Coordinates of N, CA and C in Angstrom, one line a residue:
M26 N 92.7 153.3 47.8 CA 91.5 153.4 47.0 C 90.4 153.6 48.0
E27 N 89.5 154.5 47.6 CA 88.3 154.8 48.4 C 87.1 154.7 47.5
K28 N 86.1 154.0 48.1 CA 84.8 153.8 47.3 C 83.7 154.5 48.2
T29 N 82.9 155.4 47.6 CA 81.9 156.0 48.3 C 80.5 155.3 48.1
S30 N 79.6 155.7 48.9 CA 78.2 155.1 48.8 C 77.5 155.7 47.6
C31 N 76.3 155.1 47.4 CA 75.4 155.6 46.3 C 74.0 155.5 46.9
R32 N 73.0 155.8 46.1 CA 71.7 155.7 46.6 C 71.2 154.3 47.0
G33 N 71.8 153.3 46.4 CA 71.5 151.9 46.6 C 72.4 151.3 47.7
Q34 N 72.9 150.1 47.5 CA 73.7 149.4 48.4 C 75.1 149.2 48.0
C35 N 75.7 150.3 47.5 CA 77.1 150.3 47.1 C 78.0 150.2 48.3
P36 N 79.0 149.3 48.3 CA 80.0 149.3 49.5 C 80.8 150.5 49.6
E37 N 80.9 151.0 50.8 CA 81.6 152.2 51.1 C 82.8 151.8 52.0
Y38 N 84.0 152.0 51.5 CA 85.2 151.7 52.2 C 86.4 152.4 51.7
K39 N 87.5 152.3 52.5 CA 88.8 152.9 52.1 C 89.9 151.8 52.4
V40 N 90.8 151.6 51.5 CA 91.9 150.7 51.7 C 93.2 151.4 51.3
S41 N 94.2 151.3 52.2 CA 95.5 152.0 51.9 C 96.6 151.0 52.0
F42 N 97.5 151.1 51.0 CA 98.6 150.2 51.0 C 99.9 151.0 51.2
Y43 N 100.8 150.6 52.0 CA 102.0 151.3 52.4 C 103.3 150.6 52.0
S44 N 104.3 151.3 51.8 CA 105.6 150.8 51.3 C 106.2 149.8 52.3
N45 N 105.8 149.8 53.6 CA 106.3 148.9 54.6 C 105.5 147.6 54.7
A46 N 104.7 147.3 53.6 CA 104.0 146.1 53.4 C 102.7 146.0 54.3
R47 N 102.3 147.1 54.9 CA 101.1 147.2 55.7 C 100.0 147.7 54.9
A48 N 98.8 147.3 55.3 CA 97.6 147.8 54.6 C 96.5 148.1 55.7
I49 N 95.8 149.1 55.5 CA 94.7 149.5 56.4 C 93.4 149.5 55.7
Y50 N 92.4 148.9 56.2 CA 91.0 148.9 55.6 C 90.1 149.5 56.6
E51 N 89.2 150.4 56.1 CA 88.2 151.1 56.9 C 86.9 150.9 56.2
G52 N 86.0 150.0 56.7 CA 84.8 149.7 56.0 C 83.6 150.4 56.7
N53 N 82.7 150.8 55.9 CA 81.4 151.5 56.3 C 80.2 150.7 55.8
S54 N 79.2 151.5 55.4 CA 78.0 150.8 55.0 C 78.1 149.9 53.8
F55 N 77.5 148.8 53.8 CA 77.5 147.8 52.8 C 78.8 147.2 52.4
A56 N 79.9 147.5 53.1 CA 81.2 147.0 52.9 C 81.3 145.5 53.3
P57 N 82.2 144.7 52.7 CA 82.3 143.3 53.1 C 82.6 143.2 54.6
R58 N 83.3 144.2 55.2 CA 83.6 144.2 56.7 C 83.5 145.6 57.1
T59 N 83.0 145.9 58.3 CA 82.8 147.2 58.8 C 83.8 147.4 59.9
G60 N 84.3 148.7 60.1 CA 85.3 149.0 61.1 C 86.7 149.1 60.5
R61 N 87.6 149.1 61.4 CA 89.0 149.3 60.9 C 89.8 148.0 61.1
Y62 N 90.6 147.6 60.0 CA 91.3 146.4 60.0 C 92.7 146.6 59.5
Y63 N 93.6 145.7 59.9 CA 95.0 145.8 59.4 C 95.4 144.5 58.8
A64 N 96.3 144.6 57.8 CA 96.9 143.4 57.2 C 98.3 143.6 56.8
R65 N 99.1 142.6 56.6 CA 100.4 142.6 56.2 C 100.5 141.9 54.8
L66 N 101.1 142.6 53.8 CA 101.2 142.0 52.5 C 102.4 141.1 52.4
P67 N 102.1 139.8 52.1 CA 103.3 138.9 51.8 C 104.1 139.4 50.6
E68 N 105.3 138.9 50.5 CA 106.2 139.4 49.4 C 105.6 139.2 48.1
E69 N 104.9 138.1 47.8 CA 104.3 137.9 46.5 C 103.2 138.9 46.2
K70 N 102.5 139.4 47.2 CA 101.4 140.4 47.0 C 102.0 141.8 46.8
I71 N 103.1 142.0 47.5 CA 103.8 143.3 47.2 C 104.2 143.4 45.8
K72 N 104.8 142.3 45.3 CA 105.2 142.2 43.9 C 104.1 142.4 43.0
K73 N 102.9 141.8 43.3 CA 101.7 141.9 42.5 C 101.2 143.3 42.4
L74 N 101.2 144.0 43.6 CA 100.7 145.4 43.7 C 101.7 146.3 42.9
N75 N 103.0 146.1 43.0 CA 103.9 146.9 42.2 C 103.7 146.7 40.7
D76 N 103.5 145.4 40.3 CA 103.3 145.1 38.9 C 102.0 145.8 38.4
M77 N 100.9 145.7 39.2 CA 99.7 146.3 38.9 C 99.8 147.8 38.6
V78 N 100.5 148.5 39.6 CA 100.7 149.9 39.4 C 101.5 150.3 38.2
R79 N 102.5 149.5 37.9 CA 103.4 149.8 36.8 C 102.6 149.6 35.5
E80 N 101.9 148.5 35.4 CA 101.1 148.1 34.2 C 99.9 149.1 34.0
A81 N 99.3 149.6 35.0 CA 98.2 150.5 34.9 C 98.6 151.9 34.3
Q82 N 99.8 152.2 34.5 CA 100.3 153.6 34.0 C 99.4 154.7 34.5
L83 N 99.2 154.8 35.8 CA 98.3 155.7 36.4 C 98.5 157.1 36.0
D84 N 99.7 157.5 35.7 CA 100.0 158.9 35.3 C 99.4 159.2 33.9
S85 N 99.0 158.2 33.2 CA 98.4 158.5 31.9 C 96.9 158.8 31.9
F86 N 96.3 158.7 33.1 CA 94.9 159.0 33.2 C 94.6 160.4 33.6
R87 N 93.5 160.9 33.3 CA 93.1 162.3 33.7 C 92.8 162.3 35.2
D88 N 92.7 163.5 35.7 CA 92.4 163.6 37.2 C 91.0 163.2 37.6
S89 N 90.1 163.3 36.6 CA 88.7 163.0 37.0 C 87.9 162.5 35.8
Y90 N 87.0 161.6 36.1 CA 86.0 161.1 35.1 C 84.7 161.3 35.7
L91 N 83.9 162.2 35.2 CA 82.6 162.6 35.8 C 81.5 162.5 34.7
S92 N 80.3 162.6 35.2 CA 79.1 162.7 34.4 C 78.0 163.4 35.1
L93 N 76.9 163.6 34.5 CA 75.7 164.2 35.1 C 74.8 163.2 35.7
R94 N 75.1 161.9 35.5 CA 74.2 160.9 36.1 C 74.2 161.0 37.6
P95 N 73.1 161.0 38.3 CA 73.0 161.1 39.7 C 73.2 159.8 40.5
D96 N 73.7 159.9 41.7 CA 73.7 158.9 42.7 C 74.6 157.7 42.4
L97 N 75.6 157.9 41.7 CA 76.6 156.8 41.4 C 77.7 156.8 42.5
P98 N 78.3 155.6 42.8 CA 79.4 155.6 43.7 C 80.6 156.3 43.0
T99 N 81.5 156.8 43.8 CA 82.8 157.4 43.3 C 83.9 156.5 43.8
T100 N 84.9 156.3 43.0 CA 86.1 155.6 43.4 C 87.3 156.6 43.3
Y101 N 88.0 156.8 44.4 CA 89.2 157.6 44.4 C 90.5 156.8 44.4
I102 N 91.4 157.0 43.6 CA 92.7 156.4 43.6 C 93.7 157.4 44.0
R103 N 94.3 157.3 45.2 CA 95.3 158.2 45.7 C 96.7 157.5 45.7
Y104 N 97.7 158.2 45.1 CA 99.0 157.6 45.1 C 100.1 158.7 45.0
I105 N 101.3 158.4 45.3 CA 102.4 159.4 45.2 C 103.1 159.2 43.9
S106 N 103.2 160.3 43.1 CA 103.9 160.3 41.8 C 104.9 161.5 41.8
G107 N 106.2 161.1 41.7 CA 107.2 162.2 41.7 C 107.2 163.0 42.9
G108 N 106.9 162.4 44.1 CA 106.9 163.1 45.3 C 105.7 163.9 45.6
N109 N 104.7 163.9 44.7 CA 103.4 164.6 44.9 C 102.3 163.6 45.0
I110 N 101.3 163.9 45.8 CA 100.1 163.1 46.0 C 99.2 163.4 44.8
R111 N 98.7 162.4 44.1 CA 97.8 162.5 43.0 C 96.5 161.8 43.3
I112 N 95.4 162.4 42.9 CA 94.1 161.7 43.1 C 93.4 161.6 41.8
I113 N 93.0 160.4 41.5 CA 92.1 160.2 40.3 C 90.7 159.9 40.8
T114 N 89.8 160.7 40.3 CA 88.4 160.6 40.7 C 87.6 159.8 39.6
D115 N 87.0 158.7 39.9 CA 86.2 158.0 38.9 C 84.8 157.9 39.4
Y116 N 84.0 158.8 38.8 CA 82.5 158.9 39.1 C 81.8 158.1 38.0
D117 N 82.2 158.3 36.8 CA 81.6 157.6 35.7 C 82.4 157.8 34.4
N118 N 82.3 156.9 33.5 CA 83.0 157.0 32.2 C 84.5 156.9 32.2
A119 N 85.1 156.2 33.2 CA 86.5 156.0 33.2 C 86.9 155.0 32.2
P120 N 88.1 155.1 31.7 CA 88.6 154.1 30.6 C 88.7 152.7 31.2
A121 N 88.7 151.8 30.3 CA 88.8 150.3 30.7 C 90.1 150.1 31.6
G122 N 91.2 150.7 31.2 CA 92.4 150.4 32.0 C 92.3 150.8 33.4
L123 N 91.6 151.9 33.7 CA 91.5 152.4 35.1 C 90.5 151.5 35.8
K124 N 89.4 151.1 35.2 CA 88.4 150.2 35.8 C 89.1 148.8 36.1
K125 N 90.0 148.3 35.2 CA 90.7 147.1 35.4 C 91.6 147.2 36.7
F126 N 92.3 148.3 36.8 CA 93.1 148.5 38.0 C 92.3 148.5 39.2
E127 N 91.1 149.2 39.2 CA 90.3 149.2 40.4 C 89.8 147.8 40.8
E128 N 89.4 147.0 39.8 CA 89.0 145.7 40.0 C 90.1 144.8 40.6
E129 N 91.3 145.0 40.1 CA 92.5 144.2 40.6 C 92.8 144.6 42.0
L130 N 92.6 145.9 42.4 CA 92.8 146.4 43.7 C 91.8 145.7 44.7
E131 N 90.6 145.7 44.2 CA 89.5 145.0 45.0 C 89.8 143.6 45.3
K132 N 90.3 142.8 44.2 CA 90.6 141.4 44.4 C 91.8 141.3 45.4
L133 N 92.8 142.1 45.2 CA 93.9 142.1 46.1 C 93.5 142.3 47.6
T134 N 92.6 143.3 47.7 CA 92.1 143.6 49.1 C 91.4 142.4 49.7
E135 N 90.5 141.8 48.9 CA 89.8 140.6 49.4 C 90.7 139.4 49.7
S136 N 91.8 139.4 49.1 CA 92.7 138.2 49.3 C 93.6 138.3 50.5
L137 N 93.6 139.4 51.2 CA 94.4 139.6 52.4 C 93.8 139.0 53.6
S138 N 94.6 138.7 54.6 CA 94.1 138.2 55.9 C 94.0 139.4 56.8
W139 N 92.8 140.0 56.9 CA 92.6 141.2 57.7 C 92.3 140.8 59.2
K140 N 92.9 141.7 60.1 CA 92.7 141.5 61.5 C 92.0 142.8 62.0
K141 N 91.0 142.6 62.8 CA 90.2 143.7 63.4 C 91.1 144.6 64.3
A142 N 91.1 145.9 64.1 CA 91.8 146.8 65.0 C 91.1 146.8 66.3
R143 N 91.9 147.0 67.4 CA 91.4 147.1 68.7 C 90.9 148.5 69.1

């Protein structure tokens, strides 16, 4: 998941989760932490992430949710589906199911024990 900046103080960061239980966080302006961090997902968090992805049914969402409203942050969800990389762009007007998935990813991200990269 990647969150972009806005005209205000929106946190800008990118977090990636990998099948080997590793996670990488890259924080920029207004993010809870800035710089590059690493974490390892415990087994229960891997299960939670897999459950979240399955329940969200990401393949059911459109590729993008846009509007003409200026200066909003954008959230990108990138994942592999059927061997292909898919990107969902949420600028505005995304359905509740996608917003819920984004919020759950944020909570999972904040619950991890991050270590600053050297």
